[in-house]
Tab-separated table of C-alpha atoms in Angstrom:
chain	number	residue	atom	x	y	z
A	1	MET	CA	0.350	-86.686	100.245
A	2	ILE	CA	-0.207	-83.475	102.121
A	3	VAL	CA	2.120	-81.635	99.725
A	4	LEU	CA	0.367	-83.184	96.686
A	5	ASP	CA	-3.075	-82.216	98.042
A	6	LYS	CA	-1.886	-78.635	98.555
A	7	PHE	CA	-0.531	-78.558	94.998
A	8	ILE	CA	-3.828	-79.868	93.582
A	9	ASN	CA	-5.830	-77.344	95.642
A	10	LEU	CA	-3.545	-74.537	94.440
A	11	LYS	CA	-4.127	-75.530	90.797
A	12	ILE	CA	-7.889	-75.590	91.370
A	13	PHE	CA	-7.715	-72.144	93.042
A	14	LEU	CA	-5.627	-70.650	90.219
A	15	LYS	CA	-7.937	-72.127	87.605
A	16	ALA	CA	-10.960	-70.663	89.375
A	17	GLN	CA	-9.234	-67.270	89.568
A	18	LEU	CA	-8.405	-67.450	85.868
A	19	MET	CA	-12.028	-68.300	85.005
A	20	LEU	CA	-13.291	-65.417	87.158
A	21	GLY	CA	-10.823	-63.086	85.447
A	22	LEU	CA	-12.023	-64.174	82.004
A	23	LEU	CA	-15.650	-63.768	83.024
A	24	PHE	CA	-14.880	-60.275	84.312
A	25	PHE	CA	-13.036	-59.452	81.058
A	26	PHE	CA	-15.917	-60.615	78.862
A	27	SER	CA	-18.407	-58.785	81.085
A	28	LYS	CA	-16.424	-55.566	80.668
A	29	CYS	CA	-16.364	-56.058	76.882
A	30	GLU	CA	-20.100	-56.642	76.762
A	31	ASN	CA	-20.819	-53.487	78.767
A	32	ARG	CA	-18.510	-51.386	76.668
A	33	ASN	CA	-20.217	-49.111	74.145
A	34	ARG	CA	-19.608	-49.742	70.456
A	35	TYR	CA	-18.601	-46.488	68.740
A	36	PHE	CA	-19.769	-45.502	65.254
A	37	HIS	CA	-19.017	-42.511	63.022
A	38	LEU	CA	-21.036	-41.974	59.839
A	39	GLU	CA	-20.289	-39.250	57.280
A	40	GLY	CA	-21.722	-38.144	53.963
A	41	SER	CA	-23.057	-35.310	51.822
A	42	THR	CA	-26.475	-33.689	51.925
A	43	MET	CA	-28.213	-30.333	51.302
A	44	GLY	CA	-25.152	-28.931	49.531
A	45	THR	CA	-22.977	-29.576	52.578
A	46	SER	CA	-21.752	-32.501	54.692
A	47	TYR	CA	-23.048	-34.436	57.666
A	48	SER	CA	-21.263	-36.143	60.543
A	49	ILE	CA	-23.051	-38.493	62.937
A	50	LYS	CA	-21.397	-40.096	65.959
A	51	PHE	CA	-22.985	-42.435	68.450
A	52	ASN	CA	-22.190	-45.345	70.720
A	53	HIS	CA	-24.375	-48.246	71.652
A	54	LEU	CA	-24.379	-51.312	73.892
A	55	LYS	CA	-26.125	-53.729	71.550
A	56	SER	CA	-23.756	-56.022	69.694
A	57	ASN	CA	-26.470	-56.905	67.178
A	58	LEU	CA	-27.056	-53.331	65.995
A	59	ASN	CA	-27.303	-53.364	62.200
A	60	ILE	CA	-25.167	-50.360	61.321
A	61	GLU	CA	-25.804	-50.771	57.573
A	62	LEU	CA	-29.541	-50.568	58.202
A	63	ILE	CA	-29.074	-47.486	60.412
A	64	LYS	CA	-26.984	-45.808	57.686
A	65	LEU	CA	-29.631	-46.669	55.082
A	66	GLY	CA	-32.319	-45.138	57.298
A	67	ILE	CA	-30.321	-41.927	57.754
A	68	ASP	CA	-29.649	-41.566	54.035
A	69	SER	CA	-33.325	-42.231	53.250
A	70	ILE	CA	-34.372	-39.442	55.638
A	71	LEU	CA	-31.948	-36.968	54.078
A	72	ILE	CA	-32.959	-37.911	50.522
A	73	GLU	CA	-36.623	-37.394	51.415
A	74	ILE	CA	-35.900	-33.960	52.914
A	75	ASN	CA	-33.947	-32.943	49.809
A	76	GLU	CA	-36.685	-34.185	47.489
A	77	GLY	CA	-39.174	-32.121	49.439
A	78	MET	CA	-37.338	-28.919	50.329
A	79	SER	CA	-34.350	-28.339	48.034
A	80	THR	CA	-34.606	-25.210	45.904
A	81	TRP	CA	-31.665	-26.517	43.856
A	82	ASP	CA	-33.694	-29.502	42.648
A	83	PRO	CA	-36.301	-28.380	40.062
A	84	LYS	CA	-38.247	-31.589	40.736
A	85	SER	CA	-38.514	-31.041	44.502
A	86	THR	CA	-41.899	-30.347	46.063
A	87	ILE	CA	-40.926	-26.833	47.108
A	88	SER	CA	-39.632	-26.021	43.588
A	89	LYS	CA	-42.971	-27.153	42.167
A	90	PHE	CA	-44.775	-25.014	44.740
A	91	ASN	CA	-42.666	-22.014	43.761
A	92	ARG	CA	-43.801	-22.510	40.162
A	93	TRP	CA	-47.437	-22.965	41.298
A	94	ASN	CA	-49.197	-19.975	39.746
A	95	SER	CA	-52.431	-20.418	41.653
A	96	LEU	CA	-54.158	-19.464	44.883
A	97	GLU	CA	-55.570	-22.978	45.232
A	98	PRO	CA	-54.197	-25.303	47.967
A	99	PHE	CA	-50.998	-27.139	47.023
A	100	GLU	CA	-50.690	-30.515	48.774
A	101	VAL	CA	-47.350	-31.217	50.466
A	102	SER	CA	-45.810	-33.767	52.828
A	103	SER	CA	-46.216	-33.707	56.599
A	104	SER	CA	-42.494	-32.801	56.835
A	105	ILE	CA	-43.012	-29.613	54.824
A	106	ILE	CA	-46.056	-28.756	56.936
A	107	GLU	CA	-43.979	-29.187	60.104
A	108	VAL	CA	-41.179	-26.979	58.784
A	109	MET	CA	-43.598	-24.341	57.487
A	110	LEU	CA	-45.422	-24.163	60.812
A	111	GLY	CA	-42.089	-23.838	62.622
A	112	SER	CA	-41.052	-21.100	60.200
A	113	LEU	CA	-44.268	-19.153	60.721
A	114	ASP	CA	-43.873	-19.386	64.505
A	115	VAL	CA	-40.368	-17.886	64.408
A	116	SER	CA	-41.534	-15.253	61.899
A	117	LYS	CA	-44.250	-14.118	64.303
A	118	GLU	CA	-41.874	-14.187	67.293
A	119	THR	CA	-39.318	-12.029	65.431
A	120	ASP	CA	-41.835	-9.680	63.799
A	121	GLY	CA	-40.829	-10.901	60.347
A	122	GLN	CA	-37.045	-10.761	60.792
A	123	PHE	CA	-37.104	-14.449	59.912
A	124	ASP	CA	-39.004	-15.234	56.727
A	125	VAL	CA	-38.827	-18.208	54.345
A	126	THR	CA	-40.513	-16.280	51.498
A	127	VAL	CA	-37.146	-14.721	50.583
A	128	TYR	CA	-36.438	-16.940	47.553
A	129	GLU	CA	-36.717	-14.107	45.016
A	130	LEU	CA	-34.844	-11.672	47.273
A	131	MET	CA	-31.946	-14.127	47.513
A	132	LYS	CA	-32.048	-14.613	43.749
A	133	ILE	CA	-31.822	-10.928	42.796
A	134	TRP	CA	-28.875	-10.454	45.177
A	135	GLY	CA	-26.927	-13.311	43.581
A	136	PHE	CA	-27.657	-16.271	45.860
A	137	GLY	CA	-29.363	-19.591	45.293
A	138	PRO	CA	-30.204	-21.361	42.017
A	139	ASN	CA	-30.704	-19.323	38.832
A	140	PHE	CA	-29.403	-16.199	40.571
A	141	SER	CA	-29.216	-12.781	38.963
A	142	GLU	CA	-25.980	-10.890	38.459
A	143	GLY	CA	-25.366	-7.292	39.423
A	144	ILE	CA	-27.028	-5.112	42.030
A	145	PRO	CA	-30.839	-5.001	41.747
A	146	SER	CA	-32.494	-1.720	40.864
A	147	LYS	CA	-34.838	0.018	43.269
A	148	ILE	CA	-37.830	-0.853	41.040
A	149	GLN	CA	-36.792	-4.515	40.915
A	150	LEU	CA	-36.333	-4.566	44.677
A	151	GLU	CA	-39.739	-2.996	45.351
A	152	LYS	CA	-41.447	-5.451	42.993
A	153	THR	CA	-39.761	-8.406	44.736
A	154	LEU	CA	-40.646	-7.102	48.192
A	155	SER	CA	-44.309	-6.836	47.182
A	156	ALA	CA	-44.365	-10.649	46.820
A	157	THR	CA	-42.357	-11.273	49.987
A	158	GLY	CA	-43.753	-11.780	53.458
A	159	TYR	CA	-44.582	-14.695	55.742
A	160	ASP	CA	-48.206	-13.548	55.845
A	161	LYS	CA	-48.517	-14.387	52.122
A	162	VAL	CA	-48.465	-18.171	52.717
A	163	LYS	CA	-50.907	-20.146	54.856
A	164	VAL	CA	-51.044	-23.737	56.023
A	165	PHE	CA	-54.386	-25.399	55.328
A	166	ASP	CA	-54.691	-29.047	56.418
A	167	GLN	CA	-51.989	-30.870	54.407
A	168	SER	CA	-51.526	-28.031	51.928
A	169	LEU	CA	-49.782	-24.696	51.485
A	170	VAL	CA	-51.824	-21.825	50.119
A	171	LYS	CA	-50.379	-18.770	48.385
A	172	LEU	CA	-52.080	-15.456	49.052
A	173	ASP	CA	-49.935	-13.965	46.291
A	174	LYS	CA	-49.243	-15.999	43.142
A	175	ASN	CA	-45.679	-14.686	42.948
A	176	VAL	CA	-44.551	-15.671	46.447
A	177	LYS	CA	-41.764	-18.270	46.611
A	178	ILE	CA	-40.232	-20.194	49.507
A	179	ASP	CA	-36.636	-20.916	50.495
A	180	PHE	CA	-36.157	-23.355	53.402
A	181	ASN	CA	-32.339	-23.152	53.411
A	182	SER	CA	-32.315	-21.274	56.723
A	183	ILE	CA	-34.222	-23.993	58.571
A	184	ALA	CA	-34.034	-27.299	56.644
A	185	LYS	CA	-30.627	-28.396	57.943
A	186	GLY	CA	-31.768	-27.938	61.539
A	187	TYR	CA	-34.925	-29.882	60.766
A	188	GLY	CA	-32.847	-32.664	59.226
A	189	VAL	CA	-30.766	-32.889	62.410
A	190	ASP	CA	-33.938	-33.192	64.516
A	191	ILE	CA	-35.431	-35.941	62.332
A	192	ILE	CA	-32.242	-38.029	62.383
A	193	PHE	CA	-32.088	-37.514	66.152
A	194	ARG	CA	-35.618	-38.903	66.496
A	195	TYR	CA	-34.743	-41.810	64.224
A	196	LEU	CA	-31.682	-42.815	66.265
A	197	LYS	CA	-33.621	-42.456	69.516
A	198	SER	CA	-36.360	-44.713	68.133
A	199	ASN	CA	-33.680	-47.360	67.582
A	200	GLY	CA	-32.698	-47.307	71.249
A	201	ILE	CA	-29.596	-45.143	70.734
A	202	ASN	CA	-29.101	-42.514	73.443
A	203	ASN	CA	-25.499	-41.279	73.135
A	204	ILE	CA	-25.723	-39.191	69.973
A	205	PHE	CA	-23.928	-36.340	68.171
A	206	ILE	CA	-25.370	-35.099	64.863
A	207	GLU	CA	-23.985	-32.272	62.713
A	208	ILE	CA	-25.265	-31.070	59.332
A	209	GLY	CA	-23.512	-28.040	57.864
A	210	GLY	CA	-22.656	-26.682	61.315
A	211	GLU	CA	-26.067	-27.317	62.907
A	212	VAL	CA	-25.710	-29.688	65.865
A	213	ARG	CA	-27.775	-31.768	68.265
A	214	SER	CA	-26.506	-34.081	70.995
A	215	SER	CA	-27.653	-36.493	73.652
A	216	GLY	CA	-25.867	-38.391	76.408
A	217	LYS	CA	-22.083	-38.786	76.481
A	218	ASN	CA	-19.314	-39.445	73.976
A	219	ASN	CA	-17.173	-42.578	73.806
A	220	ASN	CA	-14.992	-41.304	76.660
A	221	ASN	CA	-18.084	-40.923	78.864
A	222	GLN	CA	-17.761	-37.144	78.688
A	223	GLN	CA	-20.076	-34.427	77.428
A	224	TRP	CA	-20.067	-33.882	73.681
A	225	SER	CA	-18.359	-30.605	72.772
A	226	ILE	CA	-17.879	-28.332	69.760
A	227	GLY	CA	-15.517	-25.485	68.982
A	228	ILE	CA	-16.965	-22.048	68.244
A	229	GLU	CA	-14.975	-20.518	65.391
A	230	ASN	CA	-13.567	-17.039	65.871
A	231	SER	CA	-15.021	-14.565	63.367
A	232	PRO	CA	-12.546	-12.695	61.135
A	233	THR	CA	-11.706	-9.151	62.209
A	234	SER	CA	-9.976	-7.771	59.109
A	235	GLY	CA	-12.450	-8.130	56.259
A	236	ILE	CA	-15.272	-10.413	55.321
A	237	ASP	CA	-13.163	-12.506	52.950
A	238	VAL	CA	-10.544	-13.392	55.583
A	239	ILE	CA	-11.077	-16.876	56.944
A	240	ASN	CA	-9.871	-17.196	60.509
A	241	ARG	CA	-10.094	-20.768	61.690
A	242	ASP	CA	-9.003	-20.068	65.261
A	243	VAL	CA	-11.334	-21.438	67.916
A	244	LEU	CA	-12.931	-18.762	70.081
A	245	GLY	CA	-14.063	-21.248	72.717
A	246	ILE	CA	-15.334	-24.732	73.480
A	247	LEU	CA	-19.048	-25.258	74.025
A	248	TYR	CA	-19.978	-28.331	76.064
A	249	LEU	CA	-23.336	-29.732	75.060
A	250	ASP	CA	-25.939	-30.839	77.559
A	251	ASN	CA	-28.606	-32.734	75.599
A	252	ASN	CA	-29.395	-29.730	73.422
A	253	SER	CA	-29.076	-28.223	69.948
A	254	VAL	CA	-26.719	-25.558	68.635
A	255	ALA	CA	-26.883	-23.544	65.406
A	256	THR	CA	-24.430	-20.911	64.204
A	257	SER	CA	-24.962	-18.347	61.473
A	258	GLY	CA	-22.398	-15.929	60.074
A	259	ASN	CA	-21.931	-13.642	57.088
A	260	TYR	CA	-18.199	-14.114	56.586
A	261	ARG	CA	-18.265	-17.466	54.747
A	262	ASN	CA	-21.066	-17.106	52.186
A	263	PHE	CA	-20.902	-13.824	50.314
A	264	ILE	CA	-20.558	-12.301	46.851
A	265	ASP	CA	-18.092	-9.713	45.593
A	266	ASN	CA	-19.712	-7.509	42.959
A	267	ASN	CA	-16.927	-5.362	41.535
A	268	GLY	CA	-15.641	-4.576	45.006
A	269	ASP	CA	-19.068	-4.387	46.658
A	270	VAL	CA	-19.194	-7.285	49.152
A	271	PHE	CA	-22.582	-8.605	50.268
A	272	GLY	CA	-23.235	-11.307	52.847
A	273	HIS	CA	-25.900	-13.948	52.200
A	274	THR	CA	-28.191	-12.826	55.042
A	275	ILE	CA	-30.968	-10.676	53.578
A	276	ASN	CA	-33.249	-8.574	55.742
A	277	PRO	CA	-36.713	-9.687	54.563
A	278	LYS	CA	-38.273	-6.405	55.650
A	279	THR	CA	-35.925	-4.042	53.802
A	280	GLY	CA	-34.852	-6.402	51.012
A	281	TYR	CA	-31.186	-5.500	51.454
A	282	PRO	CA	-28.249	-7.611	52.680
A	283	VAL	CA	-27.776	-6.908	56.368
A	284	GLN	CA	-25.308	-4.244	57.448
A	285	THR	CA	-24.824	-5.050	61.103
A	286	ASP	CA	-22.221	-5.090	63.874
A	287	VAL	CA	-22.857	-8.824	64.329
A	288	LEU	CA	-20.504	-11.171	62.446
A	289	SER	CA	-21.724	-14.436	63.901
A	290	VAL	CA	-24.528	-15.777	66.081
A	291	THR	CA	-24.703	-19.050	68.031
A	292	VAL	CA	-28.066	-20.207	69.369
A	293	ILE	CA	-28.713	-22.990	71.897
A	294	SER	CA	-32.145	-24.625	71.968
A	295	ASN	CA	-33.919	-27.927	72.578
A	296	SER	CA	-34.840	-27.940	68.866
A	297	CYS	CA	-32.215	-27.688	66.127
A	298	MET	CA	-34.847	-26.484	63.654
A	299	ARG	CA	-35.711	-23.532	65.898
A	300	ALA	CA	-32.043	-22.842	66.672
A	301	ASP	CA	-31.311	-22.757	62.929
A	302	ALA	CA	-34.139	-20.298	62.267
A	303	TRP	CA	-33.316	-18.072	65.237
A	304	ALA	CA	-29.631	-17.893	64.283
A	305	THR	CA	-30.679	-16.495	60.891
A	306	ALA	CA	-33.157	-14.066	62.453
A	307	LEU	CA	-30.614	-12.738	64.946
A	308	MET	CA	-28.122	-12.109	62.141
A	309	THR	CA	-30.509	-9.486	60.715
A	310	MET	CA	-30.463	-7.523	63.972
A	311	ASN	CA	-27.917	-5.202	65.541
A	312	TYR	CA	-26.140	-6.223	68.739
A	313	LEU	CA	-28.042	-3.684	70.863
A	314	ASN	CA	-31.417	-5.111	69.746
């Protein structure tokens, strides 16, 4: 009887241990973050969004729909490639009367004007026509612009030629036109970041066309990180994909701008896509690439463009 009692007690003990082990296993599974990676196309480039989350009832299809809706709305408002976009309609607005726009466009325009003032006009979103005559953007011109053409375009360029009035933009020159390409991607990153945060998601990595914002840790409970590409050293058309270094992100935004990927070759004359809004010419600088770290991806995006117009010693 004593042996039988010991056997029964041993079975009860082992069963209890097994139950505790299962409870511990399920507890570990419940506390483990679920990892998601969403990809797609937007703003003439691609996006990549990674995040992990504790909630098992997170509706990932609804999250994806929300992200795509945000990006579609930004495109419909700010794309110069879409003739039906709000900003395209504003560019065709041949009037000095207020032109009503969305709160998103107001936010981006105010951010643009702030960086323009801080950089003494080195950053300027009124460069649409300048980009066009140098062969960039929609409906671009071919060939090198004449001095007369350049002077005429510059006369309708300048951040002081557009004002924000309530929920409207006001032209101070009927010919001024806006191009948000140097700030819209960063803004898109910020808006998606806010959207994910509002859904209780804290471990986030968002990238749109090289503009990045992060929060928390990755799925390995480590800091998010990105590789900084090494700029080519033997000509603007040489693509060097070597990584210069690894940048570990600490709940911040990163934007990189360079002249060696987007350029035109006009019968041997190579021009990068960064135009100095004050001179009207493509920049000739000793800076090949700029990486900016900020708490706002929109501001990092704008500052990266502004810094590309300056020499290293500035």
